[in-house]
PDB file of C-alpha atoms in Angstrom:
ATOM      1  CA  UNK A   1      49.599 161.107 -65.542  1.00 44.00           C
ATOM      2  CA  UNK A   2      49.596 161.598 -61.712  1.00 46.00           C
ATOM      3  CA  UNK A   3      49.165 165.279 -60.017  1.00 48.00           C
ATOM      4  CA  UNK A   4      50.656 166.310 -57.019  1.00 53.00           C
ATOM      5  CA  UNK A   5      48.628 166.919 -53.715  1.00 50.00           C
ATOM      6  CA  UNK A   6      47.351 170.004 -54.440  1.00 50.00           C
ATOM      7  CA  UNK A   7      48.408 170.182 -57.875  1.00 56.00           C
ATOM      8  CA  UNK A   8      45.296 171.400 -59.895  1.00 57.00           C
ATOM      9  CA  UNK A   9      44.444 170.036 -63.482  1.00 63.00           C
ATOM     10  CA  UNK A  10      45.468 171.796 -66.419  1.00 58.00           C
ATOM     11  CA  UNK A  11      41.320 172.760 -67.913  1.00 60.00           C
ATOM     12  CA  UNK A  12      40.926 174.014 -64.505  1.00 67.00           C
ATOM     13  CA  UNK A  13      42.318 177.119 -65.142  1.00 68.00           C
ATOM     14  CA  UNK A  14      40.084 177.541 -68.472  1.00 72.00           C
ATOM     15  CA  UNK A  15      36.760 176.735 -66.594  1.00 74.00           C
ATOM     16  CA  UNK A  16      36.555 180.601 -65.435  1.00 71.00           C
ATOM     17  CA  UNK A  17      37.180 181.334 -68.999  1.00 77.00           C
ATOM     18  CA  UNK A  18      34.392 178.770 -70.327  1.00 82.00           C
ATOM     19  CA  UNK A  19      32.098 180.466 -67.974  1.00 81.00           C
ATOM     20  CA  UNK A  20      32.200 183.684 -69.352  1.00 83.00           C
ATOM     21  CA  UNK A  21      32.440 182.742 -72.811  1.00 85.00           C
ATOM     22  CA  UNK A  22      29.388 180.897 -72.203  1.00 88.00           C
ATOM     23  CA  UNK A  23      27.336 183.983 -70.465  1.00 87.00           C
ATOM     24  CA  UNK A  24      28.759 186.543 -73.998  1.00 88.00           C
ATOM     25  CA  UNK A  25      27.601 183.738 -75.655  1.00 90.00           C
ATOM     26  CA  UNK A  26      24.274 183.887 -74.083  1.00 91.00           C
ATOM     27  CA  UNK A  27      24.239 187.877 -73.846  1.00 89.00           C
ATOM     28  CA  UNK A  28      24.379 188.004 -77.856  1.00 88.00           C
ATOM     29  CA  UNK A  29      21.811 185.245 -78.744  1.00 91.00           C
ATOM     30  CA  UNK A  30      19.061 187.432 -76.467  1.00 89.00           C
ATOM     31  CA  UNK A  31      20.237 190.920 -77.684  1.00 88.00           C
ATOM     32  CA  UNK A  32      19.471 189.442 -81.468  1.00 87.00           C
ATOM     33  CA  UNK A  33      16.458 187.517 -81.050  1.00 86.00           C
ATOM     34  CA  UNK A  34      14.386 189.127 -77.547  1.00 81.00           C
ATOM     35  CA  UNK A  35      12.533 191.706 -79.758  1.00 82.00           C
ATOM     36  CA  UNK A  36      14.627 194.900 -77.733  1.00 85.00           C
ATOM     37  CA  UNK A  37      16.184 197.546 -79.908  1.00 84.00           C
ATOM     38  CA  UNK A  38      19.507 198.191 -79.310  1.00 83.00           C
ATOM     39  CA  UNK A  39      19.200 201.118 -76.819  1.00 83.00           C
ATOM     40  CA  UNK A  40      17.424 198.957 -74.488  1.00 86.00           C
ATOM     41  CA  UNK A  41      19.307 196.306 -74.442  1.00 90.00           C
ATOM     42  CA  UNK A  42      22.771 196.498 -76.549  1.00 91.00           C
ATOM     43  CA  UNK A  43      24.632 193.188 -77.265  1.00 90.00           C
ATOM     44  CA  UNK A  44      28.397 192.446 -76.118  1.00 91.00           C
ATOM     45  CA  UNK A  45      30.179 194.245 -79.060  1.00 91.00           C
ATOM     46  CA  UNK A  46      28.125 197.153 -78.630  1.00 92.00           C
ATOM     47  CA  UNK A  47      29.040 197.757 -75.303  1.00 93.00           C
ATOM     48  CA  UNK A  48      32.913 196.700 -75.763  1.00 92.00           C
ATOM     49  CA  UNK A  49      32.764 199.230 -78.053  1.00 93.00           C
ATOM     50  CA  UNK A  50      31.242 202.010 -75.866  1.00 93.00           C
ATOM     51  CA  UNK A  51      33.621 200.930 -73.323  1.00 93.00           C
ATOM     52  CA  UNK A  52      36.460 201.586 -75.606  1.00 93.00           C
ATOM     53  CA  UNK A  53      35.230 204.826 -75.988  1.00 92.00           C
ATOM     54  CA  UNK A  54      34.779 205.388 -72.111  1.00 93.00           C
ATOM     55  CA  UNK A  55      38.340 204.555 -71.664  1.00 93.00           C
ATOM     56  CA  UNK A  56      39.698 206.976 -74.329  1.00 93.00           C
ATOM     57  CA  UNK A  57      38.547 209.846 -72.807  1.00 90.00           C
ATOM     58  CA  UNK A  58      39.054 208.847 -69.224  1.00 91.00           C
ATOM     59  CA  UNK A  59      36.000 208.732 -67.649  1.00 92.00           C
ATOM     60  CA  UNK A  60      35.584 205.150 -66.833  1.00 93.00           C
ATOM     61  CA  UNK A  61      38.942 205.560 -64.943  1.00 94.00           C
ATOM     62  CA  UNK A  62      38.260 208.376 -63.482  1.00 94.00           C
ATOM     63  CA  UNK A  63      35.088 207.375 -62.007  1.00 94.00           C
ATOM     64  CA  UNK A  64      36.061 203.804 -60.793  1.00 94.00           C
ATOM     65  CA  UNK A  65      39.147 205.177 -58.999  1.00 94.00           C
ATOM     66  CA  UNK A  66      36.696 207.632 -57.450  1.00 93.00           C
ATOM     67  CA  UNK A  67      34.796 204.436 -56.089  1.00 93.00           C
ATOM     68  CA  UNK A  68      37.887 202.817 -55.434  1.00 92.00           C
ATOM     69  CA  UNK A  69      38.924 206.166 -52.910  1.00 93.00           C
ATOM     70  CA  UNK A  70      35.744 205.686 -51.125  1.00 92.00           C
ATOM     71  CA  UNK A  71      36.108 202.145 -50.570  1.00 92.00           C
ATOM     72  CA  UNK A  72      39.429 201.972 -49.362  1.00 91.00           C
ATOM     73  CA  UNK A  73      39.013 204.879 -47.141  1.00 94.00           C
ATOM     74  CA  UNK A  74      35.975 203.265 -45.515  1.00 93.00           C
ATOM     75  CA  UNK A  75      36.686 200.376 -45.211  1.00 92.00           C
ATOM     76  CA  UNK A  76      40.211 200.997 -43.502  1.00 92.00           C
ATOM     77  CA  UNK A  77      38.483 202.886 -40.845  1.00 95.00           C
ATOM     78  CA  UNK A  78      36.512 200.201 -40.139  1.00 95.00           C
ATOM     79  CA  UNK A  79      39.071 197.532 -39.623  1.00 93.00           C
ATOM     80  CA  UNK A  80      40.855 200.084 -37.873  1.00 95.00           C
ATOM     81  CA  UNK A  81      38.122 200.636 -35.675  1.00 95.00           C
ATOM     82  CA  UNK A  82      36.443 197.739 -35.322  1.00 94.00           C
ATOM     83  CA  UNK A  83      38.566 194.942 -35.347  1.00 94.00           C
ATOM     84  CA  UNK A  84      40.106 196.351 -31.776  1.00 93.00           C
ATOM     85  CA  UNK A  85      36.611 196.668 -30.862  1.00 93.00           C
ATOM     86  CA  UNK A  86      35.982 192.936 -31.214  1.00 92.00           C
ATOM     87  CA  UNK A  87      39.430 192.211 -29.409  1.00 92.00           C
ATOM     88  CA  UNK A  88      37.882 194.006 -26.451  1.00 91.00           C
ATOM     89  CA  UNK A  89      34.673 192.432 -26.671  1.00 90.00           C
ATOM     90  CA  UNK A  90      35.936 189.229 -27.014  1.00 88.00           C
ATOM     91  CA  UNK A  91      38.442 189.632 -24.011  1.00 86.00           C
ATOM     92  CA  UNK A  92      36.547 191.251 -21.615  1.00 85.00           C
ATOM     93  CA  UNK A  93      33.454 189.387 -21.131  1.00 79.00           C
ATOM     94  CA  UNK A  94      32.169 191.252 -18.828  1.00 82.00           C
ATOM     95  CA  UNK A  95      31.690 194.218 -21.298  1.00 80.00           C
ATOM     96  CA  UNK A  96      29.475 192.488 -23.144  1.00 81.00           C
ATOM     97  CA  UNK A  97      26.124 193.190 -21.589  1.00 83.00           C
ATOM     98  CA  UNK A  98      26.452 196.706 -22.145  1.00 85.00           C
ATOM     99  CA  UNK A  99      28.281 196.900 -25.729  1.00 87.00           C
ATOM    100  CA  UNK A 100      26.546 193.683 -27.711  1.00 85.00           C
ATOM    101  CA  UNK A 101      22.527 194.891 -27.399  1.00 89.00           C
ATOM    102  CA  UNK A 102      23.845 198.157 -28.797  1.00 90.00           C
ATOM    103  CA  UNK A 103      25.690 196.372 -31.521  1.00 89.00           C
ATOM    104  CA  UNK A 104      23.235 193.704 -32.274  1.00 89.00           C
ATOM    105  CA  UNK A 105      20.250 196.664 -32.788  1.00 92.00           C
ATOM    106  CA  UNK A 106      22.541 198.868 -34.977  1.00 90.00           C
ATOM    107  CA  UNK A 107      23.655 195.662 -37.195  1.00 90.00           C
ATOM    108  CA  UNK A 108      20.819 194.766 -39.306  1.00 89.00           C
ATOM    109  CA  UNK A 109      20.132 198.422 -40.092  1.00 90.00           C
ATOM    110  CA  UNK A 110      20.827 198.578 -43.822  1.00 88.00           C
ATOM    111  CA  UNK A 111      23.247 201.104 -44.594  1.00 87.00           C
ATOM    112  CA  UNK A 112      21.061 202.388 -46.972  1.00 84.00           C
ATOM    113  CA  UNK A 113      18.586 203.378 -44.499  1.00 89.00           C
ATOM    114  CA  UNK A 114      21.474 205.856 -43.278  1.00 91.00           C
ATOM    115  CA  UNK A 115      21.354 207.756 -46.802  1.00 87.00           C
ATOM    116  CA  UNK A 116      19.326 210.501 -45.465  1.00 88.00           C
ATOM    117  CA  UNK A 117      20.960 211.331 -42.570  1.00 91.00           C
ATOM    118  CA  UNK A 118      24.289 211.011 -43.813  1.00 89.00           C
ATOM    119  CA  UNK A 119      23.388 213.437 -46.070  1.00 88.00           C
ATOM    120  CA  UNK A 120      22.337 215.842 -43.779  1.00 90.00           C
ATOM    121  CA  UNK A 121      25.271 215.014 -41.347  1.00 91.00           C
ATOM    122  CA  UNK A 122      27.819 215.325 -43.870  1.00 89.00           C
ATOM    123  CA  UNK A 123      26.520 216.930 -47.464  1.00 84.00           C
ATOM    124  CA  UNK A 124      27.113 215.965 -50.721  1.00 82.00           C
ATOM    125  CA  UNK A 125      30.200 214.300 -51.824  1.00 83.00           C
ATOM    126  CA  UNK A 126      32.743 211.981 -50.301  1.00 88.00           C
ATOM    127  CA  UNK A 127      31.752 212.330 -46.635  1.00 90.00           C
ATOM    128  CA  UNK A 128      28.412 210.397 -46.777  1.00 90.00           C
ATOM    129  CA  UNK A 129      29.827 207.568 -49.105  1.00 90.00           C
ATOM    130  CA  UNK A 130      32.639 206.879 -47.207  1.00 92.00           C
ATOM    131  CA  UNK A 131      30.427 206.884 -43.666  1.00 93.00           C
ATOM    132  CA  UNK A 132      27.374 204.449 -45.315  1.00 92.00           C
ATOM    133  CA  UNK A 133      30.542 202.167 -46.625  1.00 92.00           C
ATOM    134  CA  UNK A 134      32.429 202.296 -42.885  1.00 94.00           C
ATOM    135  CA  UNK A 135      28.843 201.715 -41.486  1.00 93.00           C
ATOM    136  CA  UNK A 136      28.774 197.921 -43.877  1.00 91.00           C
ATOM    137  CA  UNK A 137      32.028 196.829 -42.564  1.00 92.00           C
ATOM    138  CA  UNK A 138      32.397 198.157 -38.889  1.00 95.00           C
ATOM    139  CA  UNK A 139      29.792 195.498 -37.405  1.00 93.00           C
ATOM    140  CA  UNK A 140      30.316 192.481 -39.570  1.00 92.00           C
ATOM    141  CA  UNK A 141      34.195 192.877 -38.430  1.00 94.00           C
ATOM    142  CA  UNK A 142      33.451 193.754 -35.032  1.00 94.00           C
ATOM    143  CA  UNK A 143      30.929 190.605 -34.373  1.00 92.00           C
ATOM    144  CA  UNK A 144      33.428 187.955 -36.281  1.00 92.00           C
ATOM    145  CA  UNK A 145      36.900 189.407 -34.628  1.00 93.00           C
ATOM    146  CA  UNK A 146      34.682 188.709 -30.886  1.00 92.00           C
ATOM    147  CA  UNK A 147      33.598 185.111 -32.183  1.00 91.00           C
ATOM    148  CA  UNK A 148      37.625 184.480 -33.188  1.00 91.00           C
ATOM    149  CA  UNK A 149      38.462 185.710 -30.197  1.00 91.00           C
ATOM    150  CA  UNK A 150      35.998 183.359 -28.097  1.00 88.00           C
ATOM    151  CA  UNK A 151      37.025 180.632 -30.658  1.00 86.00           C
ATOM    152  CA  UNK A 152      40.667 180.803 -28.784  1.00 86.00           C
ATOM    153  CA  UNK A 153      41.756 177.510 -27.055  1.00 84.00           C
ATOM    154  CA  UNK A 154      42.435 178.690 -23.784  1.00 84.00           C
ATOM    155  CA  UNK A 155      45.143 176.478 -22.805  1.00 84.00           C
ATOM    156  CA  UNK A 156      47.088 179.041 -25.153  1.00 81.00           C
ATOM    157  CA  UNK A 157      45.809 181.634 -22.193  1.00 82.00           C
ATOM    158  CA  UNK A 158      47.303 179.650 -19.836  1.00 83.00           C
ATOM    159  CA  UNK A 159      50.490 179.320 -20.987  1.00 81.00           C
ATOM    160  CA  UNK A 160      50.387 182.892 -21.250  1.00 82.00           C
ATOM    161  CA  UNK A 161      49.595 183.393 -17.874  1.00 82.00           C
ATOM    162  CA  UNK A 162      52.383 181.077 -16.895  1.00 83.00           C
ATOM    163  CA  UNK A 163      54.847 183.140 -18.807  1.00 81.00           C
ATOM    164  CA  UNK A 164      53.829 186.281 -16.999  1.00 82.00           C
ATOM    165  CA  UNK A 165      52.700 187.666 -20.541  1.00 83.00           C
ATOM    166  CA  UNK A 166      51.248 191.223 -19.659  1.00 83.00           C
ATOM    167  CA  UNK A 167      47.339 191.752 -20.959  1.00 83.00           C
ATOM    168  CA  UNK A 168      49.424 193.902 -24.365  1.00 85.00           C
ATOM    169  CA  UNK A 169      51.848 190.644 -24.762  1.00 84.00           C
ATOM    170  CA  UNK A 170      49.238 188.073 -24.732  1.00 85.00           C
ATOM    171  CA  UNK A 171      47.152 190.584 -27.467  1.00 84.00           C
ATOM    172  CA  UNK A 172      49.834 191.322 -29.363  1.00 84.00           C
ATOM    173  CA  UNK A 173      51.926 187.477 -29.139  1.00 83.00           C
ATOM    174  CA  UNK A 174      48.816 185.234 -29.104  1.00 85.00           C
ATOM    175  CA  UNK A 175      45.410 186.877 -29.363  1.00 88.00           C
ATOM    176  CA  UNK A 176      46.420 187.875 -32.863  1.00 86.00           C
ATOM    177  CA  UNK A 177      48.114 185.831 -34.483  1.00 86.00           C
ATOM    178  CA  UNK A 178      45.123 183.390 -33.716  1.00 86.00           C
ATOM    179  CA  UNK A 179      42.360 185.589 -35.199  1.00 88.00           C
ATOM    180  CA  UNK A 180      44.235 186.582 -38.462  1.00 86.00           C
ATOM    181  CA  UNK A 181      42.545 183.436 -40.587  1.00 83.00           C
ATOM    182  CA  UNK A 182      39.038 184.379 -39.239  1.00 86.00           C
ATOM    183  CA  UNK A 183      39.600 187.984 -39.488  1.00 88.00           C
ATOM    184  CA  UNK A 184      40.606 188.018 -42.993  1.00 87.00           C
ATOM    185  CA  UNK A 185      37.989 185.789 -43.616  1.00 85.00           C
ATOM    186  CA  UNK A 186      35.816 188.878 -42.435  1.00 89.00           C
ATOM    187  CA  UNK A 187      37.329 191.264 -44.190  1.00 89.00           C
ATOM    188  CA  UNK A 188      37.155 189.342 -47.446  1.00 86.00           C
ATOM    189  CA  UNK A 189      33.541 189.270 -46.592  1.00 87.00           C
ATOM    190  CA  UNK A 190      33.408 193.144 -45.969  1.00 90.00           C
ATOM    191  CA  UNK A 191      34.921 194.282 -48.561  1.00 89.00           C
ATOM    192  CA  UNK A 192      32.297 192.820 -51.111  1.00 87.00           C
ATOM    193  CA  UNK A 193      29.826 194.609 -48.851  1.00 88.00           C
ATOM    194  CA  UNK A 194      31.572 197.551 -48.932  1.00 89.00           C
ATOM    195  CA  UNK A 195      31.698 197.899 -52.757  1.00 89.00           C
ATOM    196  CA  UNK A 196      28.009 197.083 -53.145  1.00 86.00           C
ATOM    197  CA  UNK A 197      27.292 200.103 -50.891  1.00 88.00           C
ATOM    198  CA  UNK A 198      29.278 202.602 -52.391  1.00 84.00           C
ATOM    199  CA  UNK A 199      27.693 201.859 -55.772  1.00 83.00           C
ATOM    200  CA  UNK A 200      24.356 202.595 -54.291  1.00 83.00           C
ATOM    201  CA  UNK A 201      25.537 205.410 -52.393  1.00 84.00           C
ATOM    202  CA  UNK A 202      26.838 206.989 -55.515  1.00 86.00           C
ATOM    203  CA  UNK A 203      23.762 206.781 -57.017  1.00 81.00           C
ATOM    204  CA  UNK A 204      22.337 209.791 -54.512  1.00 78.00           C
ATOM    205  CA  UNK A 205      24.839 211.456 -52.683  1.00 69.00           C
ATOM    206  CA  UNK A 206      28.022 212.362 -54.468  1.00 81.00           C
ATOM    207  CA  UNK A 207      28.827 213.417 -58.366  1.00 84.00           C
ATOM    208  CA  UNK A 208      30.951 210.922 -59.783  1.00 88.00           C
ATOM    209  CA  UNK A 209      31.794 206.878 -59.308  1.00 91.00           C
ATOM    210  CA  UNK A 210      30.555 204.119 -60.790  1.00 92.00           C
ATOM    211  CA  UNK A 211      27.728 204.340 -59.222  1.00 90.00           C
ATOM    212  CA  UNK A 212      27.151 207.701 -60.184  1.00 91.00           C
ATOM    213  CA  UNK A 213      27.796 206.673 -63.993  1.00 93.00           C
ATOM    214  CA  UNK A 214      25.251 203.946 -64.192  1.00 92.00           C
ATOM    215  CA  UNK A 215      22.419 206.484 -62.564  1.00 90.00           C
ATOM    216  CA  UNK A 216      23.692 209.027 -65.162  1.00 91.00           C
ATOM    217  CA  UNK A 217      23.760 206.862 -68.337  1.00 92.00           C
ATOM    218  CA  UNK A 218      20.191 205.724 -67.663  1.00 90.00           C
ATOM    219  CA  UNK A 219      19.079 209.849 -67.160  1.00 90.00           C
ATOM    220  CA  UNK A 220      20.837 209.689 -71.034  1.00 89.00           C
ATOM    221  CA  UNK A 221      19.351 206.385 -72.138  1.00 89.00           C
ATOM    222  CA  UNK A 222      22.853 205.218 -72.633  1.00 91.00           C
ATOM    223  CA  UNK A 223      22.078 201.567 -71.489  1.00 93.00           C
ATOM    224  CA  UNK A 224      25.467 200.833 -73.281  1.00 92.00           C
ATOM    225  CA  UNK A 225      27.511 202.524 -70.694  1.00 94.00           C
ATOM    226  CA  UNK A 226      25.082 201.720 -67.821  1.00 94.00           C
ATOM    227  CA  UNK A 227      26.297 198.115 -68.642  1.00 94.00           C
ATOM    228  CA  UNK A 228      30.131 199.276 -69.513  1.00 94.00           C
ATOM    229  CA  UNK A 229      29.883 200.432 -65.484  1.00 93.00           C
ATOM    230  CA  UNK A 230      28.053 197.008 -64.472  1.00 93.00           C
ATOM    231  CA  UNK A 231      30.938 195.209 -66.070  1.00 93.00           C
ATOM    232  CA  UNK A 232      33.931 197.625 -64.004  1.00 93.00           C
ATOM    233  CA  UNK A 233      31.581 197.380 -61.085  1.00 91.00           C
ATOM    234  CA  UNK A 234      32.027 192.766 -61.422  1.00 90.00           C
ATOM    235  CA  UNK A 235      36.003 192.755 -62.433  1.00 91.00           C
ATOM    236  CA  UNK A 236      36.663 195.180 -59.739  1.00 91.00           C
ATOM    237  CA  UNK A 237      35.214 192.805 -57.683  1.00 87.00           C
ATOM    238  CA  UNK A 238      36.229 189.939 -58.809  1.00 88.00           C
ATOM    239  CA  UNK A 239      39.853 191.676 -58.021  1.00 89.00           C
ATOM    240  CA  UNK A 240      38.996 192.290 -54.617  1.00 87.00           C
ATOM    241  CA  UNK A 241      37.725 189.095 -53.687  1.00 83.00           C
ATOM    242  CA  UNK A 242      41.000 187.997 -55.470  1.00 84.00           C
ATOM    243  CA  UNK A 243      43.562 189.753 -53.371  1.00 84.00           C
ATOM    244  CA  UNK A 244      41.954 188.922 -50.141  1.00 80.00           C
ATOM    245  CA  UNK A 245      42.079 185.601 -51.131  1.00 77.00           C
ATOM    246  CA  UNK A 246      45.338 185.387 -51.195  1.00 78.00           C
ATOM    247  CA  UNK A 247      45.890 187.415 -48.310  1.00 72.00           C
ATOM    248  CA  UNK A 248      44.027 184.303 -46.394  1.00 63.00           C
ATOM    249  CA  UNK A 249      45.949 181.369 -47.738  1.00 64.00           C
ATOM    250  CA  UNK A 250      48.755 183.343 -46.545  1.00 59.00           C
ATOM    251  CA  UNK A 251      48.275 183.884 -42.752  1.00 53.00           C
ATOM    252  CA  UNK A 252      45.879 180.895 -42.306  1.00 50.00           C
ATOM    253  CA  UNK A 253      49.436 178.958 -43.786  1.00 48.00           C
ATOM    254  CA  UNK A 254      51.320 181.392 -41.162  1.00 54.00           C
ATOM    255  CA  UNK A 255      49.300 180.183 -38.205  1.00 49.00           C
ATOM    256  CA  UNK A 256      49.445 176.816 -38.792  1.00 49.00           C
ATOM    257  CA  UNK A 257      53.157 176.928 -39.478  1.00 48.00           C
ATOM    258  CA  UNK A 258      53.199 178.477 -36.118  1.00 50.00           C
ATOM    259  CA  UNK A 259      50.931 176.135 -33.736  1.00 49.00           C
ATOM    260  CA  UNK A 260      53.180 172.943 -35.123  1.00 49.00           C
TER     261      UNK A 260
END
C-alpha cells in the first residue's frame, strides 16, 4: 500500500501514545520496587486518583486557569510590545547602536533574578507574575522579529520603492507578511518560556496557580498532588506548543502561497 506525499502512516499516530504508556509503565515498576513509601513517591493510580479528587472540588481548575490568566496576559504584552520593537530595529539600522547593547545586556538576565524587585515594584499577586513572564518573552521576540526582518530579500524593497509604497505600506504589505513564519516560530518558542516562568513565579509571589499548588502540596507532604500539578503543568504545555504549531503551518503555507 502506497501513501500520499505527506500522508503519514497509520502507527504514527499511536507512537505518542506508546510513549507515555511506556513512561506509566516505568513510573509504577519504581514506585513498587525503589524502597519509597508512598508519600514520597506515589505510583500512577495514586495520583490519578488524587487528581480526581482535585478536580471534584475545583481546585486544580481553578488554579491552572489562574496560571493560564498570567500567561496570556504576559505574554500578549510582549508580542504587542516587542514584536514592533524588532520591526523598528530591523528597519532602521541606524538605531541599532543605541537600542541592541541595551537589549543584548538585559537578555540573558534570568527572569528569575527579577523576583525581588518585582516584588517590591509591584506586591504580591498578579502584577509581579505577569511582569517576570512579559520580561521571558519581550527579548527573545524582539531579537528574532529584527533577524526576520534582516532575513528580507531586498529586491522585495525595491519593488516597493518602485511602487511608491509609503514606509506604513511596505510594513504593513511586505515587511509582515514576510516575518509571520519566523515570528511564530518565536512565539511558539516564548510561550514555553513563558509558562516555565510563571510556575516559578508562583512559587513566591502570588497565592494561587500551579505553581503555587506544587509549593503548597510539598509544605503538606502531599507529593500526590505536587505531581497531579506536574502533570497539568506538561499537558498544558503540550497544548500550547500544539496550537502554535498549527498556527505556523498555517502562515508559513500563507507566505509561500503568496511569493509563487
Amino acid at each position: 500500500m502506497f501513501l500520499k506525499k505527506g500522508e503519514r502512516k497509520p502507527y504514527t499516530y499511536l507512537m505518542p501514545f506508546l510513549g507515555f504508556f511506556v513512561l506509566l509503565l516505568v513510573w509504577d515498576v519504581l514506585a513498587r520496587f525503589s524502597g519509597w513509601s508512598r508519600q514520597v513517591f506515589p505510583g500512577p493510580v495514586i495520583v490519578l486518583g488524587s487528581m480526581g479528587e482535585l478536580l471534584a472540588d475545583g481546585t486544580l481548575v481553578r488554579h491552572t486557569v489562574a496560571s493560564l490568566f498570567r500567561v496570556t496576559v504576559g505574554f500578549y504584552l510582549a508580542a504587542i510590545l516587542g514584536i514592533p520593537l524588532g520591526i523598528a530595529l530591523g528597519m532602521m539600522r541606524n538605531a541599532r547602536p543605541l537600542i541592541n547593547p541595551l537589549i543584548q545586556f538585559l537578555r540573558p538576565i534570568s527572569p528569575l533574578a527579577w523576583i525581588p524587585l518585582a516584588m517590591l515594584w509591584f506586591g504580591i499577586g498578579d502584577p509581579p507574575a505577569i511582569f517576570l513572564i512579559f520580561l521571558s518573552s519581550f527579548f527573545p521576540l524582539v531579537v528574532s522579529t529584527t533577524i526576520a526582518v534582516d532575513g528580507i530579500n531586498p529586491t522585495y524593497f525595491h519593488v516597493a520603492a518602485n511602487f511608491n509604497f509609503s514606509r506604513v505600506e511596505t510594513i504593513v504589505r511586505l515587511v509582515v507578511p514576510a516575518i509571520v513564519p519566523e515570528v511564530v516560530t518565536a512565539l511558539r518558542m516564548t510561550v514555553t518560556i513563558s509558562w516555565l516562568v510563571v510556575v516559578a513565579a508562583e512559587m513566591i509571589a502570588v497565592q494561587s496557580g500551579l505553581g503555587f499548588l506544587i509549593l503548597d502540596s510539598r509544605n503538606a507532604l502531599r507529593m500526590d498532588y505536587v505531581m497531579d500539578g506536574m502533570i497539568v503543568i506538561g499537558l498544558v504545555g503540550l497544548a500550547l506548543d500544539y496550537l502554535m504549531r498549527q498556527l505556523g503551518s498555517l502562515e508559513a503555507a500563507r507566505w509561500r502561497q503568496m511569493t509563487h
